[in-house]
Every structure is written in C-alpha cells, then in structure tokens.
Coordinates of C-alpha atoms in Angstrom, one line a residue:
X1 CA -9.8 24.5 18.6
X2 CA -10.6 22.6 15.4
X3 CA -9.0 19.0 15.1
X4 CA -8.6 16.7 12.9
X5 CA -7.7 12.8 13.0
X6 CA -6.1 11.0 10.6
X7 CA -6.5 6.4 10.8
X8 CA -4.5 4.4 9.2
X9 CA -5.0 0.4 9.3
X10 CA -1.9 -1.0 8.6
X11 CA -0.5 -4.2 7.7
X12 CA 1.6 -4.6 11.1
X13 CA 0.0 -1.9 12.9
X14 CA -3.2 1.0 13.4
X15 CA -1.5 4.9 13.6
X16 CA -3.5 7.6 14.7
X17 CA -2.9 11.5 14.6
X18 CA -4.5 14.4 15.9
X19 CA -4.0 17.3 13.3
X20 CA -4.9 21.0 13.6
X21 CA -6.2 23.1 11.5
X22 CA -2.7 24.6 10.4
X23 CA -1.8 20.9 9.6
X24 CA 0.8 21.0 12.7
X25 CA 0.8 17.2 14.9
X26 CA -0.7 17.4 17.8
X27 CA -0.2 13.9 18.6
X28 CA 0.5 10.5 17.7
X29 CA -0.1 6.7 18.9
X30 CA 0.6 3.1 17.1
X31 CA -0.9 -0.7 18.0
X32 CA 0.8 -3.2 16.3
X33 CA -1.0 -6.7 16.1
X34 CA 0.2 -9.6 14.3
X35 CA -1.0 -11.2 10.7
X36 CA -1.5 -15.2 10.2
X37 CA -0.1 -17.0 7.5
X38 CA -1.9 -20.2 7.4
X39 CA -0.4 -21.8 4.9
X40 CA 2.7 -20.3 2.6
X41 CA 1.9 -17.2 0.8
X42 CA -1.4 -17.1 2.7
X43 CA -1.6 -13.8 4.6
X44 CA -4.7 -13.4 7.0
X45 CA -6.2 -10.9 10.0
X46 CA -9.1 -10.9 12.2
X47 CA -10.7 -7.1 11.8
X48 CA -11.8 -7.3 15.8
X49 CA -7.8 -6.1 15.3
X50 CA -7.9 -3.5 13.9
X51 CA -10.9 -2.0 15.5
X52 CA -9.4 -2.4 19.3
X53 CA -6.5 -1.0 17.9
X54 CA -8.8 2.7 16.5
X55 CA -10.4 2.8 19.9
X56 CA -6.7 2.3 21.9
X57 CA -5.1 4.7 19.3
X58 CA -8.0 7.5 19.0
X59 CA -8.3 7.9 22.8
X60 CA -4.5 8.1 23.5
X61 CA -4.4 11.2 21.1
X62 CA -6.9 12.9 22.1
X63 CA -5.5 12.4 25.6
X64 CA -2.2 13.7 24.1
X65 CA -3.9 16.6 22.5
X66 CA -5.4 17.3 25.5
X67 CA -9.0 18.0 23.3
X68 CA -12.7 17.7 24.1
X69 CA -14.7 15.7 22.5
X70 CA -15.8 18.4 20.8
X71 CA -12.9 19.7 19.6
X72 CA -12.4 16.9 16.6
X73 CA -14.5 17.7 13.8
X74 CA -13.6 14.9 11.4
X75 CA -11.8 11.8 10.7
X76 CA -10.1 10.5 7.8
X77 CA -9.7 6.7 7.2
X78 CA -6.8 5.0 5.4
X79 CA -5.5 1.5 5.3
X80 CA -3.9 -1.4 3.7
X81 CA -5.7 -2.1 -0.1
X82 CA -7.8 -5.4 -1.7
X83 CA -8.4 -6.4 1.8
X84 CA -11.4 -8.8 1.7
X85 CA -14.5 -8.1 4.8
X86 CA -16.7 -10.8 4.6
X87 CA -20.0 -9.7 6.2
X88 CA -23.2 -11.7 7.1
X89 CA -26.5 -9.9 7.1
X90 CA -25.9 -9.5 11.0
X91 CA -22.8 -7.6 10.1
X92 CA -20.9 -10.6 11.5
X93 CA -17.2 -11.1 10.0
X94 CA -17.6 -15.1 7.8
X95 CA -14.2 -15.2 7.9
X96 CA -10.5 -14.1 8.7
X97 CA -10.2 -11.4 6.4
X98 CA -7.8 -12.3 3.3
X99 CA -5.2 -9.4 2.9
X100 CA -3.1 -7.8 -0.2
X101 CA -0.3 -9.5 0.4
X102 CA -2.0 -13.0 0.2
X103 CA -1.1 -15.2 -3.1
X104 CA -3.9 -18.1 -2.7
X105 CA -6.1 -16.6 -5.9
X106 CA -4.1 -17.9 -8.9
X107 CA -6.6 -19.9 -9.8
X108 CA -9.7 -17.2 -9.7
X109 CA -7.3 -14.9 -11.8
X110 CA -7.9 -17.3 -14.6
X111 CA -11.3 -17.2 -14.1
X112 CA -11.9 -13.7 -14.0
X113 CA -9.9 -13.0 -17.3
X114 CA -12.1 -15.9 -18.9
X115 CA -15.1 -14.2 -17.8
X116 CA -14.7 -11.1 -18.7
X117 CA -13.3 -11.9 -22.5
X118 CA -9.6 -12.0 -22.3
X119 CA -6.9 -9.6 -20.3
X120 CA -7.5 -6.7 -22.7
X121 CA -11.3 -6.9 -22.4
X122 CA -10.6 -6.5 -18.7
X123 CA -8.6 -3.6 -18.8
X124 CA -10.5 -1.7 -20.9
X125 CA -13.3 -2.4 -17.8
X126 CA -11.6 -2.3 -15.1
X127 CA -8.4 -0.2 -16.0
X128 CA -6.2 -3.1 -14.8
X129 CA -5.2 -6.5 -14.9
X130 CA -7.0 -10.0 -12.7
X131 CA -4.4 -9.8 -9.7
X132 CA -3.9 -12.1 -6.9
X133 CA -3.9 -9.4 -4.0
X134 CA -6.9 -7.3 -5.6
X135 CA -10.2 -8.2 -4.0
X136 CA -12.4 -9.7 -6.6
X137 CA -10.3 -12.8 -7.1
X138 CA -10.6 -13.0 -2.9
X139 CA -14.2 -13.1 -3.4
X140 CA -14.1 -15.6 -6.4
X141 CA -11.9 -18.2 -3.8
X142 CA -14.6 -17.5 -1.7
X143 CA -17.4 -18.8 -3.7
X144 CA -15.1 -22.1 -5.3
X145 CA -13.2 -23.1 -2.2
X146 CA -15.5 -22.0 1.0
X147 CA -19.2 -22.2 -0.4
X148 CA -20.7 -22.1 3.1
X149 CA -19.4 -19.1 3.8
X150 CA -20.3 -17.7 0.4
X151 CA -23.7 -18.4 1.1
X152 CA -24.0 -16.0 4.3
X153 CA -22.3 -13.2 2.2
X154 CA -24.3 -10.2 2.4
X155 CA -21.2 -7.6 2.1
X156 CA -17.7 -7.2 1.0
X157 CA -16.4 -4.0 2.8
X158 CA -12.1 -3.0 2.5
X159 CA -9.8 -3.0 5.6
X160 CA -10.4 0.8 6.3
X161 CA -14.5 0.4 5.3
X162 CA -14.9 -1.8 7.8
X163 CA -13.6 0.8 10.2
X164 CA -16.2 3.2 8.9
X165 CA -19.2 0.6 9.1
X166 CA -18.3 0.5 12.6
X167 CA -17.7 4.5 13.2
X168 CA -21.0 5.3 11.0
X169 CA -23.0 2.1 10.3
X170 CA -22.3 3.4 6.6
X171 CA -21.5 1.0 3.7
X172 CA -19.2 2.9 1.9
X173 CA -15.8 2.9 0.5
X174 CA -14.2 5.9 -1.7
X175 CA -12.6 5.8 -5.0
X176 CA -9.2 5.3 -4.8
X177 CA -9.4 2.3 -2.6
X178 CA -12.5 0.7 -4.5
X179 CA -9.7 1.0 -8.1
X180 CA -8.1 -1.8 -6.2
X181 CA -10.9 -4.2 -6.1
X182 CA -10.9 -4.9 -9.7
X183 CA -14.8 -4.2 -9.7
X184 CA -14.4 -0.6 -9.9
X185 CA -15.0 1.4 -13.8
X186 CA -11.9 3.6 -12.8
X187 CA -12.6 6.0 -15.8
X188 CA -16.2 6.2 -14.7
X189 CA -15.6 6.2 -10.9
X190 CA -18.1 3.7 -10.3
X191 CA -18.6 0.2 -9.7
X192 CA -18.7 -1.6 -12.9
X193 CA -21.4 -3.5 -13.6
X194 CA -20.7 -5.4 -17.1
X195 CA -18.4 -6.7 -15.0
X196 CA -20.0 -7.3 -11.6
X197 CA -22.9 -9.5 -14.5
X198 CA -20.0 -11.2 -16.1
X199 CA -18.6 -12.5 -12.8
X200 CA -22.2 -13.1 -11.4
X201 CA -21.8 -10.7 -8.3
X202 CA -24.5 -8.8 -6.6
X203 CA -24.1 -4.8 -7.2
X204 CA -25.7 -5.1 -3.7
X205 CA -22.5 -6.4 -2.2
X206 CA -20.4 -3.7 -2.3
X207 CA -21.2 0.0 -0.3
X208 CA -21.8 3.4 -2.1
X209 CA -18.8 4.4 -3.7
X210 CA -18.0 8.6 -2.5
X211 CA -15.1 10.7 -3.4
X212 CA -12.1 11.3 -1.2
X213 CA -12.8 14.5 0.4
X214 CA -16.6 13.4 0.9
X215 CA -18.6 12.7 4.2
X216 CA -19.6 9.5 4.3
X217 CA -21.1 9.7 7.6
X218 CA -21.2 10.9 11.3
X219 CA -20.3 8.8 14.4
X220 CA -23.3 6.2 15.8
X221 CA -23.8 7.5 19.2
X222 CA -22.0 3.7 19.9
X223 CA -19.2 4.8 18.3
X224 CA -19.2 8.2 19.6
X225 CA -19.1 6.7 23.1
X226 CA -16.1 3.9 22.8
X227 CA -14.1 7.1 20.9
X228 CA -15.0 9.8 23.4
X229 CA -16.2 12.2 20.8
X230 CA -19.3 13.4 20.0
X231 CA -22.0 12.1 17.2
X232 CA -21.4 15.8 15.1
X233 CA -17.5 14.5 14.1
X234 CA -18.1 13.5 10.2
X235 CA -16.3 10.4 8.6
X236 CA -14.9 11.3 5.3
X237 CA -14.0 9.0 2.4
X238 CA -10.6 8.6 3.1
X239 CA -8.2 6.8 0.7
X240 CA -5.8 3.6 0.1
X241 CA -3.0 3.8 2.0
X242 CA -0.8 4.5 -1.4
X243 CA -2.9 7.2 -2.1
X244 CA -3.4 8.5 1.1
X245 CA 0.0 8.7 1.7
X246 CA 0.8 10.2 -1.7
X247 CA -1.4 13.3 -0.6
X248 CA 0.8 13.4 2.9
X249 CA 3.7 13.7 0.1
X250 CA 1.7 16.5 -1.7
X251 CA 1.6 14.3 -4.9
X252 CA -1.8 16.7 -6.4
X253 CA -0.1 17.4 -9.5
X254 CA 1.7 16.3 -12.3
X255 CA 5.6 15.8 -12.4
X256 CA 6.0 14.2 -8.5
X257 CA 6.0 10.6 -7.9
X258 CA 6.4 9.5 -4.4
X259 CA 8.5 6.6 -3.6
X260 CA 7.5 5.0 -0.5
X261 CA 9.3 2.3 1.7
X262 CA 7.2 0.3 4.0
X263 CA 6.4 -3.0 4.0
X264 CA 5.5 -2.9 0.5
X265 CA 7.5 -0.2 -1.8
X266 CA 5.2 1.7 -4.3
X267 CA 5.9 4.3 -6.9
X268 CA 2.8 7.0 -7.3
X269 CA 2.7 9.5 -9.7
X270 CA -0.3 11.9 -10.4
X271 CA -2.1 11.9 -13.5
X272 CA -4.9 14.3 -15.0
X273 CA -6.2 12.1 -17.5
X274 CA -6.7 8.3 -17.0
X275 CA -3.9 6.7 -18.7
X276 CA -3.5 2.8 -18.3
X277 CA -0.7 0.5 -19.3
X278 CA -2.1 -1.5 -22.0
X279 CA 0.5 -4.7 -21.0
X280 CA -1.0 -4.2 -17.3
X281 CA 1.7 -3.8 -15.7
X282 CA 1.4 -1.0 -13.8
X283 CA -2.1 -0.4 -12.0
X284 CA -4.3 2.4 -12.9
X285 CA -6.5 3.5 -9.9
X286 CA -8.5 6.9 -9.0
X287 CA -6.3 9.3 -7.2
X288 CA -7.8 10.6 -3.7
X289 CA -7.8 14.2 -5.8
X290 CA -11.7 14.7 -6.9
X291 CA -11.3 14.0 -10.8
X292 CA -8.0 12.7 -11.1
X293 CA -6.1 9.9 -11.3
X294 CA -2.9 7.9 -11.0
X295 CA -0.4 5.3 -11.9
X296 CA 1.1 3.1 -9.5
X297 CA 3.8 0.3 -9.4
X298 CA 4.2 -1.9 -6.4
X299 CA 7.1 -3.8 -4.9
X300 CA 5.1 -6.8 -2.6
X301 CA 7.9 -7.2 -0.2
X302 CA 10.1 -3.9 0.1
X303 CA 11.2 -3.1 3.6
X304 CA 9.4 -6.1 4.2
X305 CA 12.4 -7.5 3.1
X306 CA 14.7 -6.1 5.5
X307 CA 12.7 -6.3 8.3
X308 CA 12.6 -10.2 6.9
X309 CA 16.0 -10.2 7.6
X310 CA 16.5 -8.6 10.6
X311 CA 13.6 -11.1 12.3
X312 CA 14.8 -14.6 11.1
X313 CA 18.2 -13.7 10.8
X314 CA 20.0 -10.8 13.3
X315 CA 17.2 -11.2 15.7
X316 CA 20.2 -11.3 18.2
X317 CA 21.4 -8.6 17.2
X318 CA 21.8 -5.4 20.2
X319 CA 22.2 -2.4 19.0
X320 CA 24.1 0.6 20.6
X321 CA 24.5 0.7 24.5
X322 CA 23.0 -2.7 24.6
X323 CA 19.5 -1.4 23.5
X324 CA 18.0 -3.8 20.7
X325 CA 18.1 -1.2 17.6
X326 CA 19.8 -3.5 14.8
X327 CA 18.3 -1.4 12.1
X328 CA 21.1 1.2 13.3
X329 CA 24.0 -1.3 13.3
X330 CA 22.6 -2.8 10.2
X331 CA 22.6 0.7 8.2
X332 CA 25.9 2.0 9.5
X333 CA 27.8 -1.6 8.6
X334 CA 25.9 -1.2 5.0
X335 CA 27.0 2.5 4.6
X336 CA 30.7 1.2 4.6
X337 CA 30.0 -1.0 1.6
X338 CA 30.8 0.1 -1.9
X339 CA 27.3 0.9 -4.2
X340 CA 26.9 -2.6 -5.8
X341 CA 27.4 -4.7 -3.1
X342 CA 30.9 -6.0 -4.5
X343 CA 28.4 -8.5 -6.7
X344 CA 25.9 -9.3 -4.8
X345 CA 22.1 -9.1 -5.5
X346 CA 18.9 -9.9 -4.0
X347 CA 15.6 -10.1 -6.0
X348 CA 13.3 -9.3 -3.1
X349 CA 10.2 -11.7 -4.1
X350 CA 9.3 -12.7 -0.7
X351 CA 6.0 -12.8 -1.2
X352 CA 5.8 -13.3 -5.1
X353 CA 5.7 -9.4 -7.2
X354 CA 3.5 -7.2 -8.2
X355 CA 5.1 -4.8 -11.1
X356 CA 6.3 -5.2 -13.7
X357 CA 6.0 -9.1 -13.4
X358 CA 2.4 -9.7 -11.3
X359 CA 4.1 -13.3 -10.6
X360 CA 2.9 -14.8 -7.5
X361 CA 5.6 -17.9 -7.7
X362 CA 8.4 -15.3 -7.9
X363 CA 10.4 -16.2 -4.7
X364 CA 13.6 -14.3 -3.0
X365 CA 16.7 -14.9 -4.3
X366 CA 20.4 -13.9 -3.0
X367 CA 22.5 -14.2 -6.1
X368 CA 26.6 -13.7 -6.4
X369 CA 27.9 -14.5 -3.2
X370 CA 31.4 -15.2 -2.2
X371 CA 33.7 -16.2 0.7
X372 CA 34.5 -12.0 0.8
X373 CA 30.6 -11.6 1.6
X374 CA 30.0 -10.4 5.0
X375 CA 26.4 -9.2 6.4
X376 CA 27.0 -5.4 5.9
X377 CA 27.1 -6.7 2.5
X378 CA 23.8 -8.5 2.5
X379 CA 22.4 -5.4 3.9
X380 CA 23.4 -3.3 1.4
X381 CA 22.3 -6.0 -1.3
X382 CA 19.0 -6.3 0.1
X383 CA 18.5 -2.3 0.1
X384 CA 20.1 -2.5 -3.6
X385 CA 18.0 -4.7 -5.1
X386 CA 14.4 -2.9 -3.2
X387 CA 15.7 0.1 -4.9
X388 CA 16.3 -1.8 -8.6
X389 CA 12.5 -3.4 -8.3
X390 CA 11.2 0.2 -7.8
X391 CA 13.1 1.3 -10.9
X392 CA 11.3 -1.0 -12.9
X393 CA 8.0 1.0 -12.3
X394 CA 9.7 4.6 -13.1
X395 CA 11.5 2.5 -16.2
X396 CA 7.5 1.7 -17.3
X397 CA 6.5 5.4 -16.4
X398 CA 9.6 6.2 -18.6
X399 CA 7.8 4.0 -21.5
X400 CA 4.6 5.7 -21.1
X401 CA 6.0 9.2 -21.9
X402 CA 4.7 9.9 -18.3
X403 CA 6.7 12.9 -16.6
X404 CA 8.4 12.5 -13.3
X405 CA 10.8 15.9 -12.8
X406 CA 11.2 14.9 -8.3
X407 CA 10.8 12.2 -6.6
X408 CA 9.4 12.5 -2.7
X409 CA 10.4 9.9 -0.5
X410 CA 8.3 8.4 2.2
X411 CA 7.5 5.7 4.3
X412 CA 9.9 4.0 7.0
X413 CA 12.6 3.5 4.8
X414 CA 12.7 7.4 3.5
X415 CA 14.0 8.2 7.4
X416 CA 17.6 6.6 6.3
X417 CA 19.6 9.0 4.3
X418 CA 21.8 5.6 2.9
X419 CA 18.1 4.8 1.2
X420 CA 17.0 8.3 0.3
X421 CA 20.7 8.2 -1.4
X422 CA 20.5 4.9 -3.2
X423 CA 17.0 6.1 -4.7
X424 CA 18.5 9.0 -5.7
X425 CA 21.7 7.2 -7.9
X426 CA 19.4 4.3 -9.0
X427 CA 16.8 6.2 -10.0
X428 CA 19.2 9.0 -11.2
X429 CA 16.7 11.5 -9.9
X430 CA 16.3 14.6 -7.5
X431 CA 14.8 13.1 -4.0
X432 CA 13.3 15.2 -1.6
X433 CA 11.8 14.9 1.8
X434 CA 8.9 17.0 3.4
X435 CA 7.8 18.4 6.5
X436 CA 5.1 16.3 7.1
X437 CA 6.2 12.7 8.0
X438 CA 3.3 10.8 9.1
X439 CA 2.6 8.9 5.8
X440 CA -0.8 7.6 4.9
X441 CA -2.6 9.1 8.4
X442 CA -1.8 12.6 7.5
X443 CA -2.9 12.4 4.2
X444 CA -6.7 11.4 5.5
X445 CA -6.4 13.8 7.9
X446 CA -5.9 16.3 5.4
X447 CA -9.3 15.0 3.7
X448 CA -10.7 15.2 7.4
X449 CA -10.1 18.9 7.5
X450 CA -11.3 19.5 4.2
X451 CA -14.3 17.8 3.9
X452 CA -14.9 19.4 7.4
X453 CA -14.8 22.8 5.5
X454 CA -11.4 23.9 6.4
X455 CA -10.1 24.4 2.8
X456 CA -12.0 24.2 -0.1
X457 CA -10.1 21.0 -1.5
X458 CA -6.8 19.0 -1.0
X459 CA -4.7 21.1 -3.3
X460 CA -5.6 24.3 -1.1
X461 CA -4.5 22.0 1.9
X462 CA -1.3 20.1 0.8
X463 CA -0.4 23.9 -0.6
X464 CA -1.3 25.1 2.6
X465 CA 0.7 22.7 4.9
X466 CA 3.7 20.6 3.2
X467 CA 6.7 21.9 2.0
X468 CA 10.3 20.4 1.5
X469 CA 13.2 20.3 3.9
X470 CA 15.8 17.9 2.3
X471 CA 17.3 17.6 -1.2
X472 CA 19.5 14.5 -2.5
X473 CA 21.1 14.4 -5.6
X474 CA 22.4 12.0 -7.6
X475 CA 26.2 10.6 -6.9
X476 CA 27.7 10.2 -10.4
X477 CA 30.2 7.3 -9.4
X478 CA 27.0 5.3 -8.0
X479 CA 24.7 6.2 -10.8
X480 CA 26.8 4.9 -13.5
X481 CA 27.2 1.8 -11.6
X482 CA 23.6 1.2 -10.9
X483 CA 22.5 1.8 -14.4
X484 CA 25.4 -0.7 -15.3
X485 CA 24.1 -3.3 -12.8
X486 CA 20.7 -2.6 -13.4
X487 CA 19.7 -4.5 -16.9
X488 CA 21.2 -7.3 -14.7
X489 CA 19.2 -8.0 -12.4
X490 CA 16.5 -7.2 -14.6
X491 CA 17.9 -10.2 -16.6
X492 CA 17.8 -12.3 -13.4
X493 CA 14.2 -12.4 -13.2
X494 CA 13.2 -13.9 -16.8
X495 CA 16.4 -16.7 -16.3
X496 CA 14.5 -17.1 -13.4
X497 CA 11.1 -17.3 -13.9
X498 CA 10.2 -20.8 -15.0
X499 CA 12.3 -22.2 -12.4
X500 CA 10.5 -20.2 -10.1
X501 CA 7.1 -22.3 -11.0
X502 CA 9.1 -25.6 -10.5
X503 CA 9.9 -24.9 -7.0
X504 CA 6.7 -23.8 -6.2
X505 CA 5.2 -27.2 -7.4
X506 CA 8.1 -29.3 -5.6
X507 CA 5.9 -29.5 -2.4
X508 CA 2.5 -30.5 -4.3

C-alpha cells in the first residue's frame, strides 16, 4: 500500500492526514497550541510547537492507518504564510517566530518602499505591495529594533520550511509560499535579487527555492526515527496554506476561485499568466501548479472573528444536551434572523486588513445597533459583514476583467450551509462544495503523491480525486439586499479610516 501524508502548520493548530493513492482518507489527527500576543497586534509562536505537534500528529495516523513505515512514500508540507524563522548558524531558533497575522512592521513598510524606489517600483519586482504580515518587513524589524539578534542571523526559513529543515536538514521553501515574503521575483520564480541588494540582505539567507510538486529532500535517519518511517519517504515542496488548500478545492484552472473561511478568509482564483493589481491591492503570488499563478485577496480576521466572539463573549454558552457546542446554538439563533441583520453591521478588522485596504490601524467595529438587537443578531452581523470583506476581493477580480464562473467553498466556515448561503447571495454566485474536505493538508498530500510518481502532475490528481457534492444558488430576496447594503459598508470604512489612526495613537 502506497500512502501519502499531507502537514499542515496552522495558526491554532498542526493537522495531519494519511492519504492513499486513490486520494481516499485514511486518517486524520489535530494539536492545537496556543499563539502569544505580546503586546496589541503583536502575534508570536515558538516553532518547538509546531514540531511536537508533526511528530504527535504523524504517528497517530499512521497508527490509524494501521501502515508500516514503509508504506508512506511522501510527505507534503503546508502552513500558515510570512511566518518569520530566525536561525543561528547552529540552527538554533533567535527568536519567537513573528507570524502573518502580526501588525508591529509599519514602520519597515516605509522603509522597504523607500528602498526599492517607490510602491510601483516594488511591484513591478516583487509583484506586490510592502505589507506588514509579509516576511521581509519581519526581517527589517529585526535588524532596526533587535540588532543582537540580527547579528546571529544565519537563515530566515517559513512556518512549514522549518518543518522541512527538521524532516530533511534541507533549506528550502517552494514557490508559492516564498511569493509571500516580498523577496520573491514572482514572474521569474526566483528570489529577487535587485531587491535582496536594495534592502541589503544576504541571497544566502534564504533556502533554494523548488516548485510545488518537487522533492526537496528525504527524511534524516533522526527524523525518520521520531516519525516511525523510513529515510526513503521524499519531502516535497509543499505550498502556503492558501494555495495548498486551493489545490484540495481543485482550483488548477481558470474560472474557480475558492472562498475559504478559517481564521483568515481568502479569495483564490487561478491564473495562467501573471497578472498583478497595479494599485496592490490584491496579492499576486505563484500558484502551487508548475508555471502558473494566482490572485489572492485576504480577509485578516474572518472566522477569527466569530470565534472572537464566541471566546470573550458566549464563552458560557452550552450547547445542546449540556455539551459545550455554542457554534450550534449560535448558527441556528442566526438562521432565524432576516439577511441584513435588521441594520446591523460589523467591519471585522480585528486584527487590522489585508485587501482591499492593507490598513493595519483598521479596528472592529459593530455599527447600527438598537434596543431590538439581540445576539442572534450579532451573529448573523458578524457572518454578514465576513462575507461583505470577501466581496471586496471578487469586486477587484471583477475590475481586473478576471473570470470567476463557481465559487468552491472551504475552510471551517464552508461546513455551515447559513455561510455557504450567505456567500452565495453576497457574492451573487454559484457555490459548490467538494468531496475532499480536509483543506490545506490534502492539497500537499496531493503534491506528496505526485512528486512520489503517482500521477504525472496535480491536474492529473485533483482530476483524478475531487469532484462536487453540493450546489447553492443564489436567493434573489437576499441578493438584492446584500448588493443594496453592500456599497454601505464599503462606505463605512473610508468615514472610518482616519479615525481609525486616532485611536490607535490614543495609548502612545
């Protein structure tokens, strides 16, 4: 039996599968760990995390699977983007590793645009705009506010590469996770040195760049013997969580964007040409398809947002038969509320945003609330107004004459049908759900089996494997609210903007 494991290093969590060859689940296992946020809109992890959490999760399914060692030919890594690894020359960690969600690199934003000649000199390098997330500036904050560490830099590896230095005791990373450093030539598909000169960074700091499908490496026999596999199972290059889950969604062609709702919300469509937004607003990256790219839009705080809610605010909430499940309560009380929330909206800028407005001082609002306002309503209005940032990518795809004829819905927030509806009437599309429902890990595991020599590339396999099983259609009551309410809450965000920066420097 030929298997194949799929990794993904979450935000929140490590998930594992087992795959065979047919692309049917063997098994499954999560870790969850926590993330530190030493100061607001800082957002840090310790990598010993997500390491313990691959060994945990890698044994328990190939216990599930009942396999032996030799039975798993290859292993595909995903994981959260821009992460920052800082490495010493011992391959010690500096630092607490600065993740995508963290807002601290204002500042180095600034500098990187100065350096490289303006914001349109930059994106004609780089594809895309200086960003706070993105990895670069983390390295920049680095060098201006930590100096000592600086000094012992001898790498700079992403979440998931840092997983494959410790499988292989490779320095690598692969395309469509390197787009997201902001030190990547996305048209060339390499790293890009005018750049790298201009922000005086050592080429030697960052691993070989590989394509998707690509072995990288075989397990150390170290490796091999924490896993319980053997030193022939190959590493392949893996892929970004967006894109990585984007290939579990089948997105290897144009005309499907997958809409996915997880912590962060992102909007992926495939492109065969590199196309970028010359206003920046929506990133350009490689795609985890040899050749291709695509266009991406994220939301920073999406079910984030939600789950924000239900933590701080319903955390005593029980759900049926006494078993703490408010997520079910919470979607059934927000089903019986009409599509609009009766006037209530929430601009879900938790953590700052990403597209279109790449404001890290954007904050959360709730906006139109009345004494006739009860939580169901707030539920609803958080879900709404998830939904509304996500249409402001598509509205931008829209603008670039870029074709979207389905949307395929994914991530933790595809499994409600209330969601998979609302998507549907905001974005006033067709939205379909798939077989395959294990997100990022089965696309790498996908990328596993072919770079194994199971298919000959990832079209062959997603063709192979994933097919639809659910269709939702627009309702045209809802619709022709949403596109009503929609310029609205677009109009929220610029009234809102400069005020935004006011509060921000309040505790200064």
């Amino acid at each position: 039996m030929n298997i194949y494991l799929g990794i993904d290093i979450g935000t929140s969590g490590t998930k594992t599968i087992a795959m065979a060859e047919d692309g049917s689940i063997l098994a499954d296992a999560s870790a969850s760990y926590g993330v530190s946020h030493p100061k607001p809109l800082w957002s840090e992890q310790d990598p010993e995390l997500w390491w313990k959490a691959t060994i945990k999760t890698v044994k328990k399914v190939v216990q599930l699977a009942k396999a032996k060692p030799e039975d798993v030919k290859g292993i595909g890594l995903s994981g959260q983007m821009h992460g920052s690894v800082f490495l010493d020359k011992n391959d010690e960690v500096i630092r607490p590793a600065l993740l995508w969600n963290d807002q601290r690199t204002v500042a180095e934003c600034e500098e990187i645009e100065s350096r490289a000649g303006g914001r349109a000199k930059l994106i004609k390098m780089v594809a895309n705009p200086a960003l706070t997330g993105f990895t670069a500036p983390k390295v920049l904050w680095l060098r201006n506010n930590e100096p000592k560490n600086f000094a012992r830099l001898a790498k700079v590896l992403l979440p998931k590469d840092e997983i494959r230095r410790r499988l292989t005791g490779e320095y690598a990373t692969e395309v469509s996770d390197a787009s997201g450093m902001l030190l990547l030539d996305v048209a060339k598909r390499d790293w890009s040195l005018d750049l790298l000169s201009k922000l005086e960074l050592d080429r030697d700091l960052l691993g070989k760049v590989y394509e998707s499908e690509d072995v990288t490496g075989t397990l150390t026999k170290k490796a091999a013997r924490q896993l319980g596999l053997t030193t022939e199972c190959v590493v392949v290059g893996g892929a970004g969580d967006c894109a990585a889950n984007a290939l579990g969604n089948g997105v290897v062609k144009k005309g499907i964007l997958a809409s996915s709702l997880g912590t962060s919300g992102v909007m992926f469509v495939h492109s065969d040409e590199m196309a970028a937004d010359p206003k920046g607003r929506l990133h350009t990256f490689c795609h985890a398809v040899r050749g291709k790219w695509h266009m991406m839009g994220v939301t920073l705080c999406a079910a984030g947002t939600l789950e924000w809610f239900v933590q701080k605010l319903c955390s005593d909430m029980k759900g049926p038969k006494g078993k703490v499940d408010p997520y079910t309560t919470l979607m059934k009380e927000a089903a019986s509320v009409p599509a609009g929330s009766e006037g209530l909206m929430v601009l879900p800028y938790l953590a700052g945003e990403r597209t279109p407005h790449a404001d890290p001082d954007a904050r959360g609002c709730f906006i139109g609330v009345t004494l006739k306002h009860e939580r169901a309503h707030v539920t609803r209005a958080i879900m709404e107004g998830v939904t509304y940032s996500l249409r402001e990518s598509l509205e931008v795809l829209n603008e670039m004459n870029i074709p979207v004829r389905q949307v395929r819905a994914g991530g933790g927030g595809a499994k409600s049908p209330l969601w998979r509806q609302m998507q549907s009437d905001v974005f006033g599309k067709k939205v379909v759900t798939l077989n395959a429902e294990q997100g990022p890990a089965y696309g790498v595991a996908l990328l596993a089996a072919t770079g194994a020599g199971a298919y000959k590339n990832i079209q062959e396999a997603c063709a192979a494997t994933i097919r639809e099983v659910s269709e939702t259609t627009p309702d045209r009551t809802a619709k022709k609210y949403y596109d009503r309410a929609f310029p609205v809450y677009q109009d929220l965000y610029r009234s809102l903007k400069d005020d935004f920066k006011k509060l921000g420097r309040l505790d200064d």
